[in-house]
PDB file of C-alpha atoms in Angstrom:
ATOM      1  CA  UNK A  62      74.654 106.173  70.450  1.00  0.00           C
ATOM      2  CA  UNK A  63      75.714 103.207  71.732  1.00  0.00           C
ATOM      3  CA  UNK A  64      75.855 102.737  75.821  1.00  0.00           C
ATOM      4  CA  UNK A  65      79.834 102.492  75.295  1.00  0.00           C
ATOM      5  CA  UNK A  66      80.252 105.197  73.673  1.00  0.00           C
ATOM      6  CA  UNK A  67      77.940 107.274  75.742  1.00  0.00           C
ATOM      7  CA  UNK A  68      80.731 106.065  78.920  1.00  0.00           C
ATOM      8  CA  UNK A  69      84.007 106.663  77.031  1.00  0.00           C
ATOM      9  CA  UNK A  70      82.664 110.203  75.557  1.00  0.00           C
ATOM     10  CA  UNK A  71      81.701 110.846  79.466  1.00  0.00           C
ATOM     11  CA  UNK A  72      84.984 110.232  80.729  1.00  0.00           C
ATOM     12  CA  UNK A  73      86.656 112.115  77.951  1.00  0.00           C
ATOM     13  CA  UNK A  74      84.296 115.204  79.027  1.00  0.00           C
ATOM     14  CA  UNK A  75      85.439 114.747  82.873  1.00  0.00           C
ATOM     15  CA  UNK A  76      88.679 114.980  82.041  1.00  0.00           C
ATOM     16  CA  UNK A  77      88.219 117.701  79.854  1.00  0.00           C
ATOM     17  CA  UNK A  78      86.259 119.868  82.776  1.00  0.00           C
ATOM     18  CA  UNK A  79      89.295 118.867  85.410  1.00  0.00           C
ATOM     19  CA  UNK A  80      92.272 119.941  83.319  1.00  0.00           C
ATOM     20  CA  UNK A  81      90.284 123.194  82.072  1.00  0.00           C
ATOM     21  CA  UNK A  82      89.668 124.005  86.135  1.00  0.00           C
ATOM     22  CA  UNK A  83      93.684 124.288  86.263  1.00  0.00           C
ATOM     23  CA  UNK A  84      93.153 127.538  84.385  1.00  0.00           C
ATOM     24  CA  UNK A  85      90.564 129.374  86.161  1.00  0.00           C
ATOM     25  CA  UNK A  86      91.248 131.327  89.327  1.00  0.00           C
ATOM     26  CA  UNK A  87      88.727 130.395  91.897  1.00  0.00           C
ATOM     27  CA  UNK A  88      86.934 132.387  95.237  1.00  0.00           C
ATOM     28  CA  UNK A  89      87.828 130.202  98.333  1.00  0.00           C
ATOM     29  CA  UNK A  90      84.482 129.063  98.925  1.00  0.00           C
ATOM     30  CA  UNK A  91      84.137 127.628  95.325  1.00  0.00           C
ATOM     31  CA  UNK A  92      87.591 125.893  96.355  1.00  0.00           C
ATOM     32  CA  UNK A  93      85.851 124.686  99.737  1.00  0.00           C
ATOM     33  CA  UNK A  94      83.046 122.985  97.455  1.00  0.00           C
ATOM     34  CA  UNK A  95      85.841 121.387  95.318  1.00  0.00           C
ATOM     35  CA  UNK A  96      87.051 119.794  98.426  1.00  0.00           C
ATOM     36  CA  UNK A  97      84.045 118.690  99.653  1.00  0.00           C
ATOM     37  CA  UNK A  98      83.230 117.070  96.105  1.00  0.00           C
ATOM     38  CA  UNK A  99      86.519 115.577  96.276  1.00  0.00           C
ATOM     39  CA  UNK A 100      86.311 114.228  99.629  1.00  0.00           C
ATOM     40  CA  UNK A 101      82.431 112.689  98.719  1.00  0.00           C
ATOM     41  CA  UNK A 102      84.067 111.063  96.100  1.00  0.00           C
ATOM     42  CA  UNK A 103      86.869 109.282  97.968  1.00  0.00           C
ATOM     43  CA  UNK A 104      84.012 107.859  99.928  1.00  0.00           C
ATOM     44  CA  UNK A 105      81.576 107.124  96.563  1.00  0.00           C
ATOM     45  CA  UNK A 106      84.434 105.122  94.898  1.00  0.00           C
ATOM     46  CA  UNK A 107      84.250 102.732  97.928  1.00  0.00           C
ATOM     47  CA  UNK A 108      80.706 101.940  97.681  1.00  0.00           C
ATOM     48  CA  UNK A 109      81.177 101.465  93.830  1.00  0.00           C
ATOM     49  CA  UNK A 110      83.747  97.807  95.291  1.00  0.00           C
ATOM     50  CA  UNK A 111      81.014  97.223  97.629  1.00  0.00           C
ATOM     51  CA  UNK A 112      78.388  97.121  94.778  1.00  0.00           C
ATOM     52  CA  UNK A 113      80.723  94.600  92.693  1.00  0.00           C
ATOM     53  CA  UNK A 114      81.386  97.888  90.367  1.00  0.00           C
ATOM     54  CA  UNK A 115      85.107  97.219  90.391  1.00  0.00           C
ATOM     55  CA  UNK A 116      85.838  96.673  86.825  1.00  0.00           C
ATOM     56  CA  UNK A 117      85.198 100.931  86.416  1.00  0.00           C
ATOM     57  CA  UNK A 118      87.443 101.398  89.512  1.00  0.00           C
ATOM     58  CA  UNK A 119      90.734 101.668  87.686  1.00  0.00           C
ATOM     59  CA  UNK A 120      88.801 104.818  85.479  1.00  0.00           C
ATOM     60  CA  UNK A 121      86.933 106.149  88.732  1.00  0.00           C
ATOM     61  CA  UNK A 122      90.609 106.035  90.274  1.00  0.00           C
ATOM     62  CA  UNK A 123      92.637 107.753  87.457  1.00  0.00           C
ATOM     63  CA  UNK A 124      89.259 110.668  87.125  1.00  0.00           C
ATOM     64  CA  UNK A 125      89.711 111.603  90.712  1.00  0.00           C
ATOM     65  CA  UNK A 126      93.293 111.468  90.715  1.00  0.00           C
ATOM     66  CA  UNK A 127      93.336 114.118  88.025  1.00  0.00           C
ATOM     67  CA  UNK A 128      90.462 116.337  89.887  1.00  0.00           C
ATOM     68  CA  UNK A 129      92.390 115.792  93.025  1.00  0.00           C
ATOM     69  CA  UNK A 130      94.805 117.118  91.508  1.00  0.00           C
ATOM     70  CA  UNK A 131      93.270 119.946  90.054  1.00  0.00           C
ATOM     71  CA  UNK A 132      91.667 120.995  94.044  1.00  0.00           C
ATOM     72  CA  UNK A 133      94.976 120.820  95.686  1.00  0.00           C
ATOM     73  CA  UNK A 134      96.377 123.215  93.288  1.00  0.00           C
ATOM     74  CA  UNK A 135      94.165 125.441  94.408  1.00  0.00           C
ATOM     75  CA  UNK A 136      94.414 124.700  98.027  1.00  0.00           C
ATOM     76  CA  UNK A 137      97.944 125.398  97.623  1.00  0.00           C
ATOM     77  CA  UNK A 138      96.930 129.229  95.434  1.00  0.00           C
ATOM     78  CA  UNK A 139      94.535 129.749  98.110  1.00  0.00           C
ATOM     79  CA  UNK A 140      96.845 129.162 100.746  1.00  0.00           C
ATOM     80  CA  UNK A 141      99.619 131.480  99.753  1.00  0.00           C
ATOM     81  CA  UNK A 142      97.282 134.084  98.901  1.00  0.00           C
ATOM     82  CA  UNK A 143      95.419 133.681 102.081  1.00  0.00           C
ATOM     83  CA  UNK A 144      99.026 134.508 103.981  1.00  0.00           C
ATOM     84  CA  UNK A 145      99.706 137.529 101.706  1.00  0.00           C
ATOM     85  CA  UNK A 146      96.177 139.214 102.475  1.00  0.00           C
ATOM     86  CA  UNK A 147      95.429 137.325 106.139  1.00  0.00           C
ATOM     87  CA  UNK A 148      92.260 135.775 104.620  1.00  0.00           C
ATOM     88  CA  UNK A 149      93.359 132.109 104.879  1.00  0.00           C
ATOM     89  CA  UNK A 150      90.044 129.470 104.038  1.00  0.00           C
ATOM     90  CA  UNK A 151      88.117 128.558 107.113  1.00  0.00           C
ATOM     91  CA  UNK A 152      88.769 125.255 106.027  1.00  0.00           C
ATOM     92  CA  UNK A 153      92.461 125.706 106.546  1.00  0.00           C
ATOM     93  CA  UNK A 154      92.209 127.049 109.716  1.00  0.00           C
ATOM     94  CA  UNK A 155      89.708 124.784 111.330  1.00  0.00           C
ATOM     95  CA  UNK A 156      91.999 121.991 110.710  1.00  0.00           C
ATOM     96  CA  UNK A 157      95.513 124.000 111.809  1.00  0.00           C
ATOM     97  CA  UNK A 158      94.004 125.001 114.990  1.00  0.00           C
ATOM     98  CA  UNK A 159      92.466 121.714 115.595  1.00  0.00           C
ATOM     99  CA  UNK A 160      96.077 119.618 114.257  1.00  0.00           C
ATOM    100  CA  UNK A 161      98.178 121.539 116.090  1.00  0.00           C
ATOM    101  CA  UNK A 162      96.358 123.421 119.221  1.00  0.00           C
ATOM    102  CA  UNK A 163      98.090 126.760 117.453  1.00  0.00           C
ATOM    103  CA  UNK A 164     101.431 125.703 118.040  1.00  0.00           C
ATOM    104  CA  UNK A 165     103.699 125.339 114.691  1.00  0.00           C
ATOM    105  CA  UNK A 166     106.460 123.059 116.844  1.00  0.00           C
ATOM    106  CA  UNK A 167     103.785 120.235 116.287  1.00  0.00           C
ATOM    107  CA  UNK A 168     102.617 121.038 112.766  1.00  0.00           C
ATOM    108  CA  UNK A 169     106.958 120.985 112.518  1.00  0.00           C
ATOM    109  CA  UNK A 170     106.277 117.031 113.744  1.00  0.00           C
ATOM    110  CA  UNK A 171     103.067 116.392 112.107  1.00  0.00           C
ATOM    111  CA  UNK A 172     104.055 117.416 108.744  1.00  0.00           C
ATOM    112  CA  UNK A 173     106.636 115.181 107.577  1.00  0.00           C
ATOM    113  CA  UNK A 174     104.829 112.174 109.636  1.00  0.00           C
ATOM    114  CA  UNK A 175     101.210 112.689 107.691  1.00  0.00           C
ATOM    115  CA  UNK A 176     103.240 112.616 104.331  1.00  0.00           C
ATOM    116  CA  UNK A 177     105.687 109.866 105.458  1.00  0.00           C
ATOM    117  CA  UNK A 178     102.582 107.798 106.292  1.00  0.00           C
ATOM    118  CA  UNK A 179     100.600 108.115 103.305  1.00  0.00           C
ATOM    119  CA  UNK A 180     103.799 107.589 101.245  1.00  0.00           C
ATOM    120  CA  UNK A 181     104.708 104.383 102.756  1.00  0.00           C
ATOM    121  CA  UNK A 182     101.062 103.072 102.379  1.00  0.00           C
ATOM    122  CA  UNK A 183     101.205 103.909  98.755  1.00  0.00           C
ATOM    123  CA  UNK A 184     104.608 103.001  98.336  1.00  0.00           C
ATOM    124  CA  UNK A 185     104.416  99.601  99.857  1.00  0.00           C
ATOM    125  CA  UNK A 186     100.896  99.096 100.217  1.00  0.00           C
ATOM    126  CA  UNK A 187      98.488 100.226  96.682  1.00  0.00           C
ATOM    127  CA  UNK A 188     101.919 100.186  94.275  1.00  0.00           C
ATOM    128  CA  UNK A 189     103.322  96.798  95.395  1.00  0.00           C
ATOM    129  CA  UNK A 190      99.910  94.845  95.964  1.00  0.00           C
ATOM    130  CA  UNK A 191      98.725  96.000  92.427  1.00  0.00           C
ATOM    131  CA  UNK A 192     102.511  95.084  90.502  1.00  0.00           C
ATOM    132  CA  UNK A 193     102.357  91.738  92.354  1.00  0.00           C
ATOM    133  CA  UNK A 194      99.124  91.092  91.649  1.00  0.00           C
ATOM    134  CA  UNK A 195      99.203  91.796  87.876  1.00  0.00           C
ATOM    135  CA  UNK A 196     102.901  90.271  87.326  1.00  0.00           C
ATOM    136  CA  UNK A 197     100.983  87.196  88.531  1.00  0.00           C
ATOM    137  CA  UNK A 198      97.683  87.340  86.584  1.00  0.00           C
ATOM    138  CA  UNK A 199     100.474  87.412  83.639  1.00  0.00           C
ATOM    139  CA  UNK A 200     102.236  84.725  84.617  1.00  0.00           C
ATOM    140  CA  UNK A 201      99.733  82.158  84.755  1.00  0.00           C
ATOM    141  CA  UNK A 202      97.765  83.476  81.646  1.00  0.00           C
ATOM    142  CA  UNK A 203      99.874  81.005  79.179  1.00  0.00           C
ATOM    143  CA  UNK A 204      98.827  78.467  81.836  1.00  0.00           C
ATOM    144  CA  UNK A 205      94.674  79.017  82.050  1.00  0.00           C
ATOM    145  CA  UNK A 206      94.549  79.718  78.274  1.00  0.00           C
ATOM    146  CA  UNK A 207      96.345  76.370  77.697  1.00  0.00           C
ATOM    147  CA  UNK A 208      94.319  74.714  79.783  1.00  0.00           C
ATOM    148  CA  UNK A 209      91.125  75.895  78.169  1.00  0.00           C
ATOM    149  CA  UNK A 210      92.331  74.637  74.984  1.00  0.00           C
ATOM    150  CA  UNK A 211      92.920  71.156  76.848  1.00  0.00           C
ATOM    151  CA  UNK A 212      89.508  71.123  77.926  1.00  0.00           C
ATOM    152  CA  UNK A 213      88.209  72.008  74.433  1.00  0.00           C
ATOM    153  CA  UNK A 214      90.602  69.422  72.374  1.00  0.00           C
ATOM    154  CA  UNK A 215      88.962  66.530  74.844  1.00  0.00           C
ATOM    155  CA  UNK A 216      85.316  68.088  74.178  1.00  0.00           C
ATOM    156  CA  UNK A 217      85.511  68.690  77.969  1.00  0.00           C
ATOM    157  CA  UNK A 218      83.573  72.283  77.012  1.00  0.00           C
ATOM    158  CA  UNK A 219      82.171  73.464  73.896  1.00  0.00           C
ATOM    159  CA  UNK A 220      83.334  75.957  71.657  1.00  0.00           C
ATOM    160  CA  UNK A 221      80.892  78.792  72.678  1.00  0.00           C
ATOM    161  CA  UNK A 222      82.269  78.006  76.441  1.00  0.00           C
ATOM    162  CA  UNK A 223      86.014  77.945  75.579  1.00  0.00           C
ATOM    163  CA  UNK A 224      85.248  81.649  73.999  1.00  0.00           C
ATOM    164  CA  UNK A 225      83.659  82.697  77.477  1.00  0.00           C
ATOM    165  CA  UNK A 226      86.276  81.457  79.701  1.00  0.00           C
ATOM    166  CA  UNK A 227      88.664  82.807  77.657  1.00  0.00           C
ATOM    167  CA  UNK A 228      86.876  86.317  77.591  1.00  0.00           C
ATOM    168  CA  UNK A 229      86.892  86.252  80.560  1.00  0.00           C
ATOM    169  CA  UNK A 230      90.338  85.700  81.594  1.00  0.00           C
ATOM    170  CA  UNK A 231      91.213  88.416  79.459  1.00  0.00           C
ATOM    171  CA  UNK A 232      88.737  90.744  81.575  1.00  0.00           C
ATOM    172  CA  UNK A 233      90.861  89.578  84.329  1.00  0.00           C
ATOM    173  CA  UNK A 234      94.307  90.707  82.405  1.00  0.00           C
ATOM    174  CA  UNK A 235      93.227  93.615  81.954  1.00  0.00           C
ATOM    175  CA  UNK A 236      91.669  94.479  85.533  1.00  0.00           C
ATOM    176  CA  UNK A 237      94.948  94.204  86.916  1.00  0.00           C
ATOM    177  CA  UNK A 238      96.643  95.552  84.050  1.00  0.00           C
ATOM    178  CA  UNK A 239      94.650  98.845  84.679  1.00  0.00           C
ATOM    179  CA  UNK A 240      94.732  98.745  88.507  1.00  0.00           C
ATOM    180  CA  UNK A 241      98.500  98.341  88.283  1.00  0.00           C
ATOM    181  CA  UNK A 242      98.486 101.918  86.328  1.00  0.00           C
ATOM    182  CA  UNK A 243      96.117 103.131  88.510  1.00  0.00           C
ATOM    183  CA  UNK A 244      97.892 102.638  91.438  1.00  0.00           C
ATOM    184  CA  UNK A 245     100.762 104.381  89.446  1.00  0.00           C
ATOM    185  CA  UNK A 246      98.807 107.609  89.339  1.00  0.00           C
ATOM    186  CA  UNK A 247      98.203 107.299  93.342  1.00  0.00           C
ATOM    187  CA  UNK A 248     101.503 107.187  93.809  1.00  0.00           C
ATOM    188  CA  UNK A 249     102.413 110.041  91.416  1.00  0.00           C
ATOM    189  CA  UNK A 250      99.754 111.844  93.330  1.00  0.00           C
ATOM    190  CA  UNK A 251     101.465 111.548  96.464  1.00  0.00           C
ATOM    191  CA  UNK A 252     104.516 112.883  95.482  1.00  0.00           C
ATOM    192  CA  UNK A 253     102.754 115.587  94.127  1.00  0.00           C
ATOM    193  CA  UNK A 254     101.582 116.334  97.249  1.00  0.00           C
ATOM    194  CA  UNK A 255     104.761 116.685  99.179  1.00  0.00           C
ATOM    195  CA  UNK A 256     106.047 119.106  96.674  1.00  0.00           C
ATOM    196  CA  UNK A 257     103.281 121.444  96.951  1.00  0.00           C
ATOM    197  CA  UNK A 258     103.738 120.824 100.594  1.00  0.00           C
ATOM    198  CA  UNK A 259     107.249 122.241  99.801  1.00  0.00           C
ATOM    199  CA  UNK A 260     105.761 124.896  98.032  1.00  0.00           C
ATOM    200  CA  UNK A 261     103.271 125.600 101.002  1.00  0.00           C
ATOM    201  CA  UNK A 262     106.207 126.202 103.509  1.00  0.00           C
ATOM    202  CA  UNK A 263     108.976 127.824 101.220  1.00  0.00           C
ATOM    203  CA  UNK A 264     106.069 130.310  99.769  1.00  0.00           C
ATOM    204  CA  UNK A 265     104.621 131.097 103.032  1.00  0.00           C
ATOM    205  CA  UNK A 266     108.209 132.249 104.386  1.00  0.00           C
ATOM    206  CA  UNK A 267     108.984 134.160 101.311  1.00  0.00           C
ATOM    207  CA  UNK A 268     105.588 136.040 101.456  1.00  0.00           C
ATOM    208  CA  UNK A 269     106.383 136.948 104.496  1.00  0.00           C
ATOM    209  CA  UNK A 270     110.023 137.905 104.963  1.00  0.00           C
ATOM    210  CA  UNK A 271     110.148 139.976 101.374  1.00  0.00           C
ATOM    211  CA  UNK A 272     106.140 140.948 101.057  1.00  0.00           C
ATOM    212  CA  UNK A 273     105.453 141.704 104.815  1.00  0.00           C
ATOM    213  CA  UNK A 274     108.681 142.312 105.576  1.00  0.00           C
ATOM    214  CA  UNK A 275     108.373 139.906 108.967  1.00  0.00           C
ATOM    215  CA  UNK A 276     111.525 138.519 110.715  1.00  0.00           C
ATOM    216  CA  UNK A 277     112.274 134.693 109.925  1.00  0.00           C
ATOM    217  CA  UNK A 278     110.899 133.466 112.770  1.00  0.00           C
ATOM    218  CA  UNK A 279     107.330 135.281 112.430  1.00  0.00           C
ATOM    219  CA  UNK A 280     107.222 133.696 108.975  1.00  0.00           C
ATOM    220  CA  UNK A 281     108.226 130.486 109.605  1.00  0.00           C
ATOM    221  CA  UNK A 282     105.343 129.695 112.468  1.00  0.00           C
ATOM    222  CA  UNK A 283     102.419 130.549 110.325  1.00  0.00           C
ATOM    223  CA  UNK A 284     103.817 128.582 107.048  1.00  0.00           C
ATOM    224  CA  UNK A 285     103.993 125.887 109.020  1.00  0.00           C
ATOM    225  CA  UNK A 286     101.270 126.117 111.247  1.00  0.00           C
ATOM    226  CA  UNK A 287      98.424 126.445 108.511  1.00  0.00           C
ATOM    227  CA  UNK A 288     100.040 124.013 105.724  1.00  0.00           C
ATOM    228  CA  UNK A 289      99.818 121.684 108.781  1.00  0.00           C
ATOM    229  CA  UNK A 290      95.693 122.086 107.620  1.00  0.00           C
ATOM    230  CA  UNK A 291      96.612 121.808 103.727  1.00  0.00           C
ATOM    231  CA  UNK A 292      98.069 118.349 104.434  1.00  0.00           C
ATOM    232  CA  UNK A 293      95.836 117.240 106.420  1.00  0.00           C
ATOM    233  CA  UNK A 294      93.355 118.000 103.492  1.00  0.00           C
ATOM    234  CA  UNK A 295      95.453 116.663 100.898  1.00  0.00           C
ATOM    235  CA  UNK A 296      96.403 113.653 102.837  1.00  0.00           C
ATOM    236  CA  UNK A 297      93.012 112.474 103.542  1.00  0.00           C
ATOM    237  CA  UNK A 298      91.500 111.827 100.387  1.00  0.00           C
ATOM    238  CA  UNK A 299      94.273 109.765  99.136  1.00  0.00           C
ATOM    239  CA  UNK A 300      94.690 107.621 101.884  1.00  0.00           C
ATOM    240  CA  UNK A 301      91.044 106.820 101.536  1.00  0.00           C
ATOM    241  CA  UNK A 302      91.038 106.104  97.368  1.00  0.00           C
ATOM    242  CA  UNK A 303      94.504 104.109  98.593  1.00  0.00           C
ATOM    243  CA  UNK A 304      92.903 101.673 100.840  1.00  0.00           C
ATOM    244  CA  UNK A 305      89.841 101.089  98.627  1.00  0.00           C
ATOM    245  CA  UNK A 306      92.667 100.514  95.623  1.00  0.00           C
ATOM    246  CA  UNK A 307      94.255  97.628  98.046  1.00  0.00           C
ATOM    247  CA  UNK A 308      90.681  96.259  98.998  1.00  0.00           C
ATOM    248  CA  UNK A 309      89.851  96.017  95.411  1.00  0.00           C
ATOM    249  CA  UNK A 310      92.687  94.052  93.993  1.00  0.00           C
ATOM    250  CA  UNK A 311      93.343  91.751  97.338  1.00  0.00           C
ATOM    251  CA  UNK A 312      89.239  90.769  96.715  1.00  0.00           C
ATOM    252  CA  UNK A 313      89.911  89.909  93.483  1.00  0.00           C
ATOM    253  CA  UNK A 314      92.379  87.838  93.866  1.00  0.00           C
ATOM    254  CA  UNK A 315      90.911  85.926  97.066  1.00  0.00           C
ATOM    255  CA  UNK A 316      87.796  85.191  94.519  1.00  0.00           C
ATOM    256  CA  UNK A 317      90.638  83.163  92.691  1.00  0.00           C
TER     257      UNK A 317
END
C-alpha cells in the first residue's frame, strides 16, 4: 500500500474512533484523559507549522475539531451528572474554585466574557483571515497561470518547469481552499460550545430545582459556579488551534 493511501485510510480510521466515542458512556477519569489528549494536541498541531508541516494542518485542524467535539460532550454528561450525584470531575472543580474564588457572581461575569472572547477571535480573527486569504489566492490564479504560459510561449522556462510552477500554484489553491473550511469548522466549534454552555447552566438548575428539590437560588450558584470550569476547559483548546490557524495562513502569505 501506497504511503497515500496508508494517510487517507488513517484519517478515515480517526474519524471513525471520534464519532464512535459519541456513543459510549465514559468514567470521569477516562474523560479527564480525553482532555488531556485534547489539550496535548492543541499544543502538537503548533509544532507541526513550526516544522513547515502546514500543508496537513487543514486535516490535523478538522480531526481535532471533531474529537474536541466528541470530549466536550462528555464534559458537558459529566458535568450534569456530577451535580445530580455531587461527584463533579476534579478537573471541574480545580478550575471553578480557582476562576472564580467560589463565588458564582464572577463565574456570572466570566462566563459570557470567556465565550465572547473566543468568539470574536474566531469570528474576526481565524474565519476572516482564512476567507480573505483564499478569495485572494483565487483572484490572482488566472493571473500567475497566465503568466506561466507567457514565460513558456517566450521559452523563458521549459516545459517540465511550467508543469512545476503550475503544480505548485495549485498546492497553493488548495491550501487556502482547505484552511478556509477549516477555519469554518473552528467556528462551528465555537458555537457549539456556547450551546452546551447553555445546556451546562439550564441543566444544572433543572437538576436541581425538580431532582433535588433546591430553591432557585441554591441551584442557580452551583450551575454557574462549576460550568465557569467547563468553559474554561472548552475555551482553551480552541483558542489555542485558533491562533495557530491565523499563524499558519498569515505565514503563508508573507512567504508570497
Amino acid at each position: 500500500m501506497s504511503e497515500k493511501k496508508r494517510i487517507s485510510w488513517l484519517w478515515v480510521i480517526l474519524c471513525f474512533l471520534s464519532a464512535t466515542i459519541f456513543l459510549i458512556p465514559f468514567p470521569s477519569i477516562v474523560v479527564e484523559v480525553f482532555y488531556g489528549i485534547e489539550l496535548l494536541t492543541s499544543f502538537l498541531i503548533p509544532i507541526l507549522l513550526l516544522r513547515n508541516k502546514r500543508t496537513a494542518m487543514p486535516k490535523w485542524i478538522i480531526v481535532f475539531i471533531l474529537f474536541s467535539l466528541v470530549v466536550n460532550i462528555h464534559l458537558t454528561r459529566s458535568l450534569l451528572i456530577g451535580l445530580q450525584d455531587n461527584k463533579l470531575l476534579p478537573l471541574v472543580l480545580i478550575l471553578s474554585r480557582f476562576s472564580c474564588q467560589d463565588s458564582f457572581v464572577i463565574g456570572f461575569i466570566l462566563i459570557p466574557f470567556t465565550l465572547c472572547a473566543t468568539l470574536i477571535l474566531i469570528k474576526k480573527g481565524v474565519e476572516r483571515t482564512s476567507e480573505v486569504s483564499a478569495r485572494f489566492t483565487l483572484d490572482t490564479m488566472t493571473t500567475i497561470m497566465t503568466n506561466i504560459d507567457n514565460k513558456y510561449a517566450k521559452h523563458e522556462i521549459t516545459e517540465e518547469e511550467s508543469k512545476v510552477m503550475k503544480k505548485e500554484l495549485q498546492g497553493e489553491i488548495d491550501f487556502f481552499a482547505n484552511m478556509d473550511g477549516a477555519a469554518k469548522f473552528i467556528s462551528g466549534s465555537a458555537k457549539a460550545v456556547v450551546f452546551m454552555t447553555s445546556i451546562d447552566i439550564a441543566g444544572g438548575i433543572a437538576i436541581g430545582y425538580f431532582m433535588q428539590e433546591k430553591t432557585l437560588f441554591e441551584t442557580i450558584e452551583p450551575a454557574i459556579l462549576f460550568t465557569t470550569g467547563t468553559v474554561v476547559l472548552y475555551c482553551v483548546p480552541l483558542i489555542i488551534i485558533s491562533i495557530a490557524s491565523v499563524l499558519c495562513v498569515t505565514n503563508r502569505v508573507l512567504e508570497h
